[in-house]
Structures are given as C-alpha cells and as structure tokens.
XYZ file of C-alpha atoms in Angstrom:
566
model
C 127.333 150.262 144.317
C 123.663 150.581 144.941
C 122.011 152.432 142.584
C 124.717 151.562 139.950
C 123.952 150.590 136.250
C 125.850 147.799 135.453
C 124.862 148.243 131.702
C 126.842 151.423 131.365
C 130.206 149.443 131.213
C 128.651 146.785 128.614
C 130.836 145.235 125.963
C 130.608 143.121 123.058
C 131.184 139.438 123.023
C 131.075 137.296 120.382
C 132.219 133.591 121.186
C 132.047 130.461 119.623
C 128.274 129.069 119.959
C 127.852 126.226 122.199
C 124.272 125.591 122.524
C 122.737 123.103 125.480
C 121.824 119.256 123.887
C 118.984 117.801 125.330
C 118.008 115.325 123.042
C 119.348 112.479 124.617
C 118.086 113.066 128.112
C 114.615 113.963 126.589
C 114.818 110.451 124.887
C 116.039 108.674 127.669
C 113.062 110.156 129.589
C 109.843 109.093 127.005
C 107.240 107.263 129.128
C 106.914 103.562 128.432
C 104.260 102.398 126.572
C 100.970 102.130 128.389
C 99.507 98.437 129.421
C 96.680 98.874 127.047
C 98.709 100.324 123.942
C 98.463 98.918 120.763
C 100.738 97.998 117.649
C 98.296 98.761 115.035
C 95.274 101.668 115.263
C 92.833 102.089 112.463
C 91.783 105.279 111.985
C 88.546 106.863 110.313
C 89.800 110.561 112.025
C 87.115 113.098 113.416
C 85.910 116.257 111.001
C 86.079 119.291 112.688
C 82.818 120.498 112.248
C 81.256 117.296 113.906
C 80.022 116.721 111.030
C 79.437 112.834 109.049
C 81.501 112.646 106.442
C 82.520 109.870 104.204
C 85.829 107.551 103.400
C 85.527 104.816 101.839
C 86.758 103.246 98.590
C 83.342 104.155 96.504
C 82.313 107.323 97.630
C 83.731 110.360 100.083
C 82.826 113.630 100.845
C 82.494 115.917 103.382
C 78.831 115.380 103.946
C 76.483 112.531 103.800
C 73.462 114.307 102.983
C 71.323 111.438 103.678
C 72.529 111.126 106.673
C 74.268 107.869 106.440
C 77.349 106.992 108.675
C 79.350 105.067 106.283
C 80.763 101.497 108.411
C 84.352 101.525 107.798
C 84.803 97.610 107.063
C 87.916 98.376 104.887
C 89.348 99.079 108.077
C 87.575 95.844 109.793
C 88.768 94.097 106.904
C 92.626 95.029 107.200
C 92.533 94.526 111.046
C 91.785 90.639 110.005
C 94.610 90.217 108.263
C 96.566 90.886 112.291
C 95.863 87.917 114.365
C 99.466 88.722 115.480
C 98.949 91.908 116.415
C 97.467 94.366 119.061
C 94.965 95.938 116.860
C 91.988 98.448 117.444
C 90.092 100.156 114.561
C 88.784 103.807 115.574
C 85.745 105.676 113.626
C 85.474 109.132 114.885
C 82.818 109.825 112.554
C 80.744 107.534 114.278
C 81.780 107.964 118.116
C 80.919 111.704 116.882
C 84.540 112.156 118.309
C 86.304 115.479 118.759
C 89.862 116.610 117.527
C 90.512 117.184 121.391
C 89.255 113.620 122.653
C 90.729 112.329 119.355
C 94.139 113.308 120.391
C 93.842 112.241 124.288
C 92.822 108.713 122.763
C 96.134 108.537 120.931
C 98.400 109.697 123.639
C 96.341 106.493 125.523
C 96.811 103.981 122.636
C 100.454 105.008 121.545
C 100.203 102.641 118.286
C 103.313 101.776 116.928
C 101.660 102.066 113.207
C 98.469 104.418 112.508
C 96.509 103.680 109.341
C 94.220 106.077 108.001
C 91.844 106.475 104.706
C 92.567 109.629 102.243
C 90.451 111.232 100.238
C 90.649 114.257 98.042
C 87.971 116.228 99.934
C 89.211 115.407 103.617
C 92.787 115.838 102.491
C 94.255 118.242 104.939
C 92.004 117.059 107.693
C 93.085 113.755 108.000
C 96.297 114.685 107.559
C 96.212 116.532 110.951
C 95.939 112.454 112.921
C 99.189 111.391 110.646
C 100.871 114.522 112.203
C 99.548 113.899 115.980
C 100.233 110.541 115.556
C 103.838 110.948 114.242
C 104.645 113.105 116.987
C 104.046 110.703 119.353
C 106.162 108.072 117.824
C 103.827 105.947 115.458
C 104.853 105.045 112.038
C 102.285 106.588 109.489
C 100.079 105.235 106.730
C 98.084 106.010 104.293
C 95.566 104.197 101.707
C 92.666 105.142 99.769
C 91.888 106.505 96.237
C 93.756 109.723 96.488
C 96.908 108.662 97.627
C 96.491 105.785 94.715
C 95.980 108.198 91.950
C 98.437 111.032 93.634
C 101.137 109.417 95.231
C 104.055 111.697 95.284
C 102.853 115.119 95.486
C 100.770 113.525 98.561
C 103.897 112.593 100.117
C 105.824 115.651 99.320
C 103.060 117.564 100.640
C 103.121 116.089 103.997
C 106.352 115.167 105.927
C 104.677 113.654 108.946
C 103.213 110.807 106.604
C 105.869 108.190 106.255
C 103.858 105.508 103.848
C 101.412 105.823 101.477
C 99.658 102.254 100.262
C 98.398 101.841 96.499
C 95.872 100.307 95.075
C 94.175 97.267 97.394
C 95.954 97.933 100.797
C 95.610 94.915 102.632
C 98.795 92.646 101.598
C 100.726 95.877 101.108
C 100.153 96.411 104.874
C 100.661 93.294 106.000
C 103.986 93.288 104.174
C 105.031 96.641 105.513
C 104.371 95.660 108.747
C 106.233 92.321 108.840
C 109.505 93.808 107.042
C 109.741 96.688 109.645
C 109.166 94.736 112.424
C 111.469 91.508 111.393
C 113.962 94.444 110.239
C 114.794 94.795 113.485
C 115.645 91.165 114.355
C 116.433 89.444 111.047
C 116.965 85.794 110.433
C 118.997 85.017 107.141
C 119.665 81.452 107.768
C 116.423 80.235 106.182
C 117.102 79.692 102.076
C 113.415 81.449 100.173
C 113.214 77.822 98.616
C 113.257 76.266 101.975
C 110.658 78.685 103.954
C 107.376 77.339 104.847
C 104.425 79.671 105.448
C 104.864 78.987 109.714
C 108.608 79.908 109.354
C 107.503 83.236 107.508
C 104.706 83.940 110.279
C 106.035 82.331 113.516
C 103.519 84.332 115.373
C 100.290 82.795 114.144
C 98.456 79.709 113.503
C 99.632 77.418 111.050
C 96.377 77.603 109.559
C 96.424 81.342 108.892
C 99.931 81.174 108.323
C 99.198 79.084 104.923
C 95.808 81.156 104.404
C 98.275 84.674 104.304
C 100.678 82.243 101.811
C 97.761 82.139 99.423
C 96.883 85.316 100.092
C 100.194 86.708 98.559
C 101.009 83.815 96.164
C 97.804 83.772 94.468
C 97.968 87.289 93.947
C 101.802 87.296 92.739
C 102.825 83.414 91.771
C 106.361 84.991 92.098
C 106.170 86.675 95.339
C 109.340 86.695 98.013
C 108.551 87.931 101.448
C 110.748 91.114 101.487
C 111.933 90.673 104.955
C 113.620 87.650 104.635
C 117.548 87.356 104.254
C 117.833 91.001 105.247
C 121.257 92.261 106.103
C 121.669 93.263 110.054
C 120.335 96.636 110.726
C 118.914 97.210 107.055
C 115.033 97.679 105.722
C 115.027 97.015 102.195
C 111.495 98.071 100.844
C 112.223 97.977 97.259
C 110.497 95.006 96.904
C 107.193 95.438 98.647
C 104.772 95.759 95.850
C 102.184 98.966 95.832
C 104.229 101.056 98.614
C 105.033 104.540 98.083
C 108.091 105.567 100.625
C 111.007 108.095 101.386
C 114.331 106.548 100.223
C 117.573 107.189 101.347
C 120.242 104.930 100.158
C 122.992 105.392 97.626
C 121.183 104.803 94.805
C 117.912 107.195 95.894
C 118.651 110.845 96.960
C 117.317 110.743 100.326
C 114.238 111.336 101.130
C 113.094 111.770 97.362
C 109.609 109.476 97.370
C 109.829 106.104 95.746
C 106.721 104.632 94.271
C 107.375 100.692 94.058
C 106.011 98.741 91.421
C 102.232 97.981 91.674
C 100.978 95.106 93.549
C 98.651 92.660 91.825
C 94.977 92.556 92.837
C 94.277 89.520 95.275
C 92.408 87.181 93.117
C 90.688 85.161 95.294
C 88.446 87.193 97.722
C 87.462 84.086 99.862
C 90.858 83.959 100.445
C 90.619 86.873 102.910
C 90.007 86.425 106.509
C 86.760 87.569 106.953
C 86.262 91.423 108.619
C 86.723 92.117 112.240
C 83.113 93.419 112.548
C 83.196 93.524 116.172
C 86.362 96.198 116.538
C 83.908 98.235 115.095
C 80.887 100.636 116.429
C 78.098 98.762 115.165
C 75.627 100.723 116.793
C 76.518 104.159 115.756
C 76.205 103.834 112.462
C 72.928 104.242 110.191
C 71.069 104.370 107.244
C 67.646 105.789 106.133
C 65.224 103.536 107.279
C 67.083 101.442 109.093
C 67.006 100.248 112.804
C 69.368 98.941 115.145
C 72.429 98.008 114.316
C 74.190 98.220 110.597
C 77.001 96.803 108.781
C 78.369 96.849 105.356
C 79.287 93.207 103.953
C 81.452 93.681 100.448
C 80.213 91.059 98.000
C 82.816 91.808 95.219
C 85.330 94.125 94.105
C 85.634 96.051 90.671
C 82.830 96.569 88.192
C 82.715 95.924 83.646
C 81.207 99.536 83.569
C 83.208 102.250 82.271
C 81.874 105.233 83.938
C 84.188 108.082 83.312
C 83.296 110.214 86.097
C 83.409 106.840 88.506
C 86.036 106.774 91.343
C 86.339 102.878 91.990
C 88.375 101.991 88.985
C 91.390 104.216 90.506
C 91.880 101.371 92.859
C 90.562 98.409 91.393
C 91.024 99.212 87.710
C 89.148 97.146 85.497
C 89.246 94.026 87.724
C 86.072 91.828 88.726
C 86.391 89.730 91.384
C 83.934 88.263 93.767
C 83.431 85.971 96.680
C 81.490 82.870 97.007
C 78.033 82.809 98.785
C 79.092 79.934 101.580
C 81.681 82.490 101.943
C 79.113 86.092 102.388
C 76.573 83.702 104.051
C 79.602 82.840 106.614
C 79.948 86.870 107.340
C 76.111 87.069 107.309
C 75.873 84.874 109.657
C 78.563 86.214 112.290
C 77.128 89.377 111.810
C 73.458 88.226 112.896
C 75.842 86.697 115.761
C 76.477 90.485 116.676
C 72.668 91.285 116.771
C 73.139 93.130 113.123
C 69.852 92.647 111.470
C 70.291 95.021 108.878
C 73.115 95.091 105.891
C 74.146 96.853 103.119
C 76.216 94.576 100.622
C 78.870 96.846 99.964
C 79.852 96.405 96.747
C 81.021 97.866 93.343
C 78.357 96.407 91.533
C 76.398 94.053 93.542
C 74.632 92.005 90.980
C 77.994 91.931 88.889
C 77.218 87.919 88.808
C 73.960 86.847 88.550
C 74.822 83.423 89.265
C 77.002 84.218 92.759
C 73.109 86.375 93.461
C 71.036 83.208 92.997
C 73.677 81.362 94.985
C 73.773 83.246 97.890
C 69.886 84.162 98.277
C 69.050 80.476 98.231
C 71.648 79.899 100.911
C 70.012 82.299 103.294
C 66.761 81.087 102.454
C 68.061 77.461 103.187
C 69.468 78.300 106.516
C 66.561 80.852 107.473
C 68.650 83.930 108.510
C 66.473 86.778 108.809
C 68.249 89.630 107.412
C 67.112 92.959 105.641
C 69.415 93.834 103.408
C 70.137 96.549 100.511
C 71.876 96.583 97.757
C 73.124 98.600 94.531
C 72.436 97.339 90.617
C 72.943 99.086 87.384
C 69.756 98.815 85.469
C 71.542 96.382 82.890
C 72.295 93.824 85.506
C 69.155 92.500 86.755
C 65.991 90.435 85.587
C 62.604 89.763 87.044
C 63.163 86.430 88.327
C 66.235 87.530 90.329
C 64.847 90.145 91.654
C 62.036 88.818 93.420
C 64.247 85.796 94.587
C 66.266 88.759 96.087
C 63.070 90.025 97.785
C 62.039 87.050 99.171
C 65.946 86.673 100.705
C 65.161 90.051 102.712
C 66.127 92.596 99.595
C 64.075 95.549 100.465
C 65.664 98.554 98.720
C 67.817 99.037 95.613
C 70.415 102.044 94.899
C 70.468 102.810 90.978
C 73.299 104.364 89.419
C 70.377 106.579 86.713
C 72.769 109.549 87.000
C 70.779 111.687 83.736
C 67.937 112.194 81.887
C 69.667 112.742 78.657
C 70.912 109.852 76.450
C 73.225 112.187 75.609
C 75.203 112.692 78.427
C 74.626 109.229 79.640
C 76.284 108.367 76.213
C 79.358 110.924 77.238
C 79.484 109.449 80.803
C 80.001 105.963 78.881
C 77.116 104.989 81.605
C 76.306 102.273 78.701
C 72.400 102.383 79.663
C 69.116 103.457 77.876
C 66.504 105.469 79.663
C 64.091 102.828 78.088
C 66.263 100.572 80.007
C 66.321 102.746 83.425
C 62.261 102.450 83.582
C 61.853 98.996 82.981
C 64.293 97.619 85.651
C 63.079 100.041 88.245
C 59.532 98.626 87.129
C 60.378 94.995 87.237
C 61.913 96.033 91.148
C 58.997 97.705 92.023
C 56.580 94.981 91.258
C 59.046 92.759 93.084
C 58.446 94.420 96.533
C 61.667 95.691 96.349
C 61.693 99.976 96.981
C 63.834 102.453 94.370
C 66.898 104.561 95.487
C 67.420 106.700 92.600
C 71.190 108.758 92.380
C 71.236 111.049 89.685
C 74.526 113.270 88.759
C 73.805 117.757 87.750
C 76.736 118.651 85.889
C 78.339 115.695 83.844
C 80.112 116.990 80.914
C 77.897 117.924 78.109
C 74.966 118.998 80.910
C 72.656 122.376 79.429
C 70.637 123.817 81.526
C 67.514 121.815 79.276
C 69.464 118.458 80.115
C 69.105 119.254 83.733
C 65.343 119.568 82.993
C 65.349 116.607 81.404
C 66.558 114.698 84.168
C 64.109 116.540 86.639
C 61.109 114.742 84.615
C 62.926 111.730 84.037
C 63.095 111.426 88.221
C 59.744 112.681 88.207
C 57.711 109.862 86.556
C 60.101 106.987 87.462
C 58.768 104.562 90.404
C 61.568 106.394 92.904
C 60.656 105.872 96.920
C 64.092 108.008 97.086
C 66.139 110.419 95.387
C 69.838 112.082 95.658
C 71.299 114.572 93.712
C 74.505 115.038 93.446
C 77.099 117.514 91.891
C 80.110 116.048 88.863
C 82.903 115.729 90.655
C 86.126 114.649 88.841
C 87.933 112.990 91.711
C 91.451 112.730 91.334
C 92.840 109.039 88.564
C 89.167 109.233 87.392
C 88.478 109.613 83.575
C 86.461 112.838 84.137
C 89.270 114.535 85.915
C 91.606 113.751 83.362
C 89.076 115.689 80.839
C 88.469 118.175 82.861
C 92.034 118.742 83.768
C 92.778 118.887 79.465
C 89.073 120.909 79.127
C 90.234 123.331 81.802
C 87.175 123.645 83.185
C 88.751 123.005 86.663
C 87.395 126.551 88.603
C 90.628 128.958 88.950
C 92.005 128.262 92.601
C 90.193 124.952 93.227
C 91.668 122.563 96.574
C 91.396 119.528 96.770
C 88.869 119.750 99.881
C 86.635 121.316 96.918
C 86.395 118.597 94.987
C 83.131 117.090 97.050
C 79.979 116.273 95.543
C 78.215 116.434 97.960
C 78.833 120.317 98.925
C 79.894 121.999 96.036
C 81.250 121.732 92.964
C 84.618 123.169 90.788
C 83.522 122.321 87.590
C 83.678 125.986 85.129
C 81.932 125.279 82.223
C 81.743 127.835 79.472
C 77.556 128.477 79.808
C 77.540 126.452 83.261
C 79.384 128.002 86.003
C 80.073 126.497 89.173
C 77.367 128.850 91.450
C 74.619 127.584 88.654
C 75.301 124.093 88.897
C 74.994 123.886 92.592
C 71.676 125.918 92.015
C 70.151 123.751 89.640
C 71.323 120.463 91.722
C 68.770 122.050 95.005
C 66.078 123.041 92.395
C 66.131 119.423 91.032
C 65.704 117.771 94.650
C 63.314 120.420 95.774
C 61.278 119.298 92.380
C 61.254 115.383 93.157
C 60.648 116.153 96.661
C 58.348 118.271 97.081
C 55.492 116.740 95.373
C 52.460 114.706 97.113
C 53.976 111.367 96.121
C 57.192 111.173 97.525
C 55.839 113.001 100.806
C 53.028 110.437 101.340
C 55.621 107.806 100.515
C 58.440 108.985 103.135
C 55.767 109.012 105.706
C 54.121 105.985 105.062
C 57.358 104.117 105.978
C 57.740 106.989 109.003
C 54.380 105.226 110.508
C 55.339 101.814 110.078
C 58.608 102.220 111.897
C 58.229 104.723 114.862
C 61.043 104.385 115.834
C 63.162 106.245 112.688
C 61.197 109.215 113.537
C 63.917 110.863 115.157
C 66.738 110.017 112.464
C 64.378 110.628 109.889
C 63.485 113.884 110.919
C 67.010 114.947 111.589
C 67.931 114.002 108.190
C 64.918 115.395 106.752
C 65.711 118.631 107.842
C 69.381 118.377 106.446
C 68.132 117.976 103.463
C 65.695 120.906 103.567
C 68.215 122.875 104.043
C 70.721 121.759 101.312
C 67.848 122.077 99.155
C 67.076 125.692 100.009
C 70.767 126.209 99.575
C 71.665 126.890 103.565
C-alpha cells in the first residue's frame, strides 16, 4: 500500500460531540499554597512606564511632577485593622517594580484577598493586578474615589474584580473579610443579643476584639455582624454596609451588581488601630527637600470647604472628623521609632481645628521629638500665633490650596477665599519661618485667557519658595464633573485615563480648548520659575542640604521638561 493516499477514500462523519474534561484533574493538581503566602496583599500596582504615579484618597494621577512618591498609609492603615491575618502591603510605585516582577511576586504570595486603590486616571492599569491576581485564585477588591463615585459601570466593566468598597474602606473590609471566611464554617448557636466582641473575633485579643466593637458600633449604633447566624453553605452580603458585589440569588438576577446601602463614616478616628508603618517601604519614598526616610501621618478626615472641582468629598462627603494629639503624637512617636525624621500630616485640611493644632504642637514640644514636618492650610484657617507655635514644633513648609488669581473664578470654584486673604496668610507664614508651597489650578470654569494672566502675577509677587500648576480636572462624584458633564465641555472621546491633571487635560471650552489650556499651564510655571528669585531660592536650600542634589536635580529636570511641553 506504499505510496497509497489514504485521503482518496475519505468520508464524512458527523457524531455526537464528546469533548475531553479536564477540569477536575487540573483542580485536583493546583500547587498548595506556598509557606510564606499570605491571606491579605495590599496593593499600590506598578505603572508601566516606570513611572511615579499617584493613588491616594486626595490626589492621583499619572505623574507626580514634583517628584513625590506618595506613602500609601491608607493601605498601612487597613492592614491594622488584621492582627488576625497574614498581611503584607506592596507599593510598586516605590520598589520602582515591574509588571513582570509584579506578577512573579504574586504567584510567590498567592493572597487569598488582593486589595488595590482605583483611580480614574490609572483605571485600566490597575485593573490588569485584579485580573493576574484573580487568575491565580485571590478574591478581588477594590476602594478608592472612583469606584465610590462609579460603582457599577466599574464592575460591569471588569469581570475579574469581584468587590468594589465605598466610601471609607476600612470596616467594609474588615467585614467582607470576616463573612467570607466564617461563611465557610458558620456558628449559629450564638443569639446577636448574647455575642460579646471575643465571640465575634475569636482570633484576636480581647482588647482589639472590643476596640473593632467600637469601631463598628460607634459608626452604626445598630450594627449586626453579617456573618453571624448564617445558614450552612450560604454568604449573605446584603447586609454589609458600603459593598458593591455580583448577586446571584432568587431575588437578584445573577451576576447583576448590587450596591448595598452606604456605610456610616467611623466617627471616632482614635478609635482606629494606628497604621502598620513598618509593612511599608519607608525608604523609597520622597519629597522635595526631604532626606531620609518619609511617612505620611493623617491628622483628620473631611474638610467645611466646598470646593467644586475638589475630589475628597466623593469619599468623605461633608464629614469632619479628627483625631486627638496624644493619639498623632503616639504615631509620631513610633514613627521616629522607625528612624522617620521627616512627615507630612496627611490630611484634608490640616489646620481644620485650631485647637487639636495647639494641642498636638505643645505635646511634641513637651516630649522633645525632633521631627520636621509639613503640612497643608487653606489661607482662612490659620493665625499668626499658631503658626509660629507650628514652627517652633518642626513646621517647616506649608502647601496652599491659592488655585487662581481671579476672585472670579475663585468665587465659581466656591474656594470661599479673598486674594487679600491669600497674601496675608502666606505673609504671616513667611515671617513665621515657615516656607510657601503654592498650588494653583489653569482651567477652572470661567478661566479667559486674561484670568490665566492674572494668576501668573498673582504667583509672581506672593512670598512662594514653590509653585505647581496644575490642569482642572473634573474627577469622577466631584461637583465640577457634574458641570462639566451638563456644560458638555467634556473633549469628544475622553477615557477615563485622561482625566489627569497632572498630564493633560479634557476640558473643551468654547474659547479655551484643551491643547491651549495645557499651553498656558507650562507658560505659567515657566513664568514663576524662571525668574532670579525662585532660582536663588531653590538653590539656596540645594547648598544647605547636599545631599538632595541628586533628587533635586532629577526632579528639576522633570519639570523642565513639562514646562517646555516634552
């Protein structure tokens, strides 16, 4: 038969299909866990141009133009609330990490639940860990301002998330966490009237137990742990307060997302276990000016101003909260414990209370901790006696929110400040000792291209050491999106990774386009900047602190070429 082609006799055969199932051996052979794998992995991911960019609950973007690496103490702070728990908290921004090592650290960590910040301008990048993760087994979570203000079309959008967590994540984690896990094992002989704050967390101290009862009561006086009295083999998440979640029951079509009822803000702060500093890279991260090692301390949460363009109030509304100075001074202190010598306090409005200011700068002048420290202040919220008290404490430089140079688009901004006002706090700081970070906004609605000069000399003649300029950007639940949205001066086409102001901008406006905007935004800093005063100034502090050279320079030249528009 040699030679033979067996195809010439070919015929047809159609039988039933019967294709090979491999699912079950396949499952049957998944690795075990590694030794050093852990339940619960924080996550600031990587970007994939190596390049710093910014999560956090007050500001992101996809490039810190000042060259600050942002310390992710949300996540530090969540990790606290896990005594219980195998947790690690991972900052690829600052480990400069890779998508490539990013994903050979996962397959090494195997976390049973990955957490990770959202933002509107990192959207789709961050979405790329939830989809690594979830493919090697973790649950998947999501907090942060954008999934707040957008949580269903997030969710639709991306299968491989399975969570999304509004509002003030911390208790709606915790919750999450202890229903799925109990789920699997539940006890229903306990009555709810009967449980005591050990019985509801077995696996911890009785101390912390009671502090997490607080915690939860405090925030919710009617609150009932949603894992308890569960049925054998069920998960009922209906209850849990500020999670957004796939259903799939009788009474929700499955897999259509359910956004639970929102969870009430924690109201007392001190309540909160203070953040695990130490999971994170403390000496990666930096500021201008600064040396050694850095950490953010929040002081508060929530701010009276009503900012339209602001993106804080999408996750703490119009709260104001704040914590006690023993209480900061305790954090202070295990920070200086770390060898961190220099702090930001990391807050919404940092002299929101004048008297919790006072209070806490006498306490580290009482107990002598050497600290320098920085802060943030709108102009309205400070007075010459507090200020230099917060000098002598180790305050050397203040961010201002100035934003413009016209009262009129200050007054459409609702900023609630004068310009009148702007000078004479920056002047009272000045003659404090304390140094001027001025943050001005190009494009606010109601911005002419003689506004824009206005705020040019404005910056000009105000006592600013120094100056950032960035571009309106109406981030998603903000007030300014919502006018822009009804304005339609959104830019035909515009993603949600477009919505950065620190890049670019999407704002249309009918005699300001987008391409002008981000023109007059590099003219403005190349005005403030290059001028004899702010040079001599920048290297004044250069020579007193060798080594910042390096940073400096590097971020120097980043800004150079911003401002030449490279």
């Amino acid at each position: 038969m040699r030679g033979v082609n067996r195809g010439a006799a070919a015929r047809e055969r159609v039988p039933t299909p019967s294709f090979p199932d491999a699912d079950a051996v396949v499952r049957a052979g998944h690795p075990a866990r590694p030794e050093d794998a852990v339940d619960i992995l924080l996550v600031n991911p990587p970007a994939p141009d190596g390049g710093i960019w910014i999560r956090s609950q007050h500001r992101v973007g996809r490039r810190s133009r000042e060259g600050m690496i942002w310390p992710q103490v949300s996540l530090a702070q969540m990790a606290a609330l896990f005594p219980d728990y195998r947790v690690e908290v991972v900052d690829a921004i600052a480990l400069r990490m890779d998508w490539a090592a990013f994903e050979r650290l996962l397959e090494e960590k195997r976390p049973r639940y990955y957490v990770t910040q959202v933002t509107a301008p990192t959207l789709r990048n961050d979405m790329v860990g939830a989809f690594l993760a979830r493919s090697m087994g973790a649950t998947t979570i999501a907090f942060g301002t954008h999934v707040t203000a957008i949580p269903r079309e997030t969710m639709r959008a991306f299968p491989s998330l399975d969570y999304c967590l509004r509002g003030e994540p911390e208790l709606a984690l915790r919750e999450l966490v202890d229903t799925l896990d109990k789920s699997q094992t539940p006890n229903s002989k306990f009555q709810i009237s009967n449980l005591r704050a050990e019985e509801l967390w077995p696996g911890v101290e009785a101390e912390f137990a009671e502090r997490l009862h607080r915690l939860f009561t405090g925030a919710d006086p009617e609150w009932v742990p949603a894992w308890v009295n569960l049925e054998p083999e069920t998960c009922d998440l209906k209850p849990i307060k500020g999670l957004v979640w796939r259903g799939g029951d009788e009474v929700v079509v499955k897999d259509e997302v359910v956004v639970n009822p929102d969870r009430p803000f924690i109201r007392n702060l001190d309540d909160l276990p203070l953040p695990r500093h130490e999971l994170l890279p403390l000496d990666k991260y930096r500021a201008p000016l600064v040396r050694g090692n850095y950490a953010f301390v929040v002081t508060s949460r929530g701010c009276p101003g009503n900012c339209q363009f602001c993106i804080k109030h999408v996750s703490y509304g119009r709260s104001v909260r704040f914590r006690s100075p023993e209480n900061i001074l305790a954090e202070l202190e295990m920070l200086v414990g770390l060898g961190v010598r220099d702090v930001h306090m990391y807050a919404d409005l940092f002299t929101i209370s004048r008297e919790q200011v006072v209070g806490l700068c006498e306490l580290i002048l009482e107990r002598g901790l050497r600290l320098r420290w920085t802060c943030n202040s709108r102009v309205d919220f400070v007075d010459p006696e507090m200020l230099r008290l917060m000098r002598r404490a180790g305050c050397w430089m203040i961010s201002w929110g100035i934003e413009s140079g016209s009262e009129e688009v200050l007054r459409h901004a609702r900023k609630g400040i004068t310009l009148e006002r702007v000078e004479q706090a920056l002047r009272w700081s000045r003659e404090a000792g304390i140094r001027n970070w001025g943050y001005f906004i190009i494009g606010l609605p109601g911005e002419t291209e003689e506004t824009i000069r206005e705020t040019i000399r404005f910056a000009k003649r105000l006592p600013i050491h120094l100056a950032l300029f960035h571009i309106a950007a109406p981030y998603p639940g903000s007030p300014l999106f919502f006018e822009v949205v009804e304005q339609g001066w959104f830019r035909p086409g515009t993603r949600w990774e477009q919505v950065d102001m620190d890049c670019s901008t999407v704002l249309d406006y009918p005699d300001l386009r987008a391409e002008e905007l981000e023109r007059w935004a590099q003219r403005a800093f190349r005005s403030w900047a290059f001028r004899p005063g702010p040079a001599l100034t920048y290297l004044g502090m250069l020579l007193r602190s060798p080594s910042l050279w390096r940073p400096a320079l590097e971020i120097g030249l980043e800004s150079l070429g911003w401002a030449a528009g490279k």
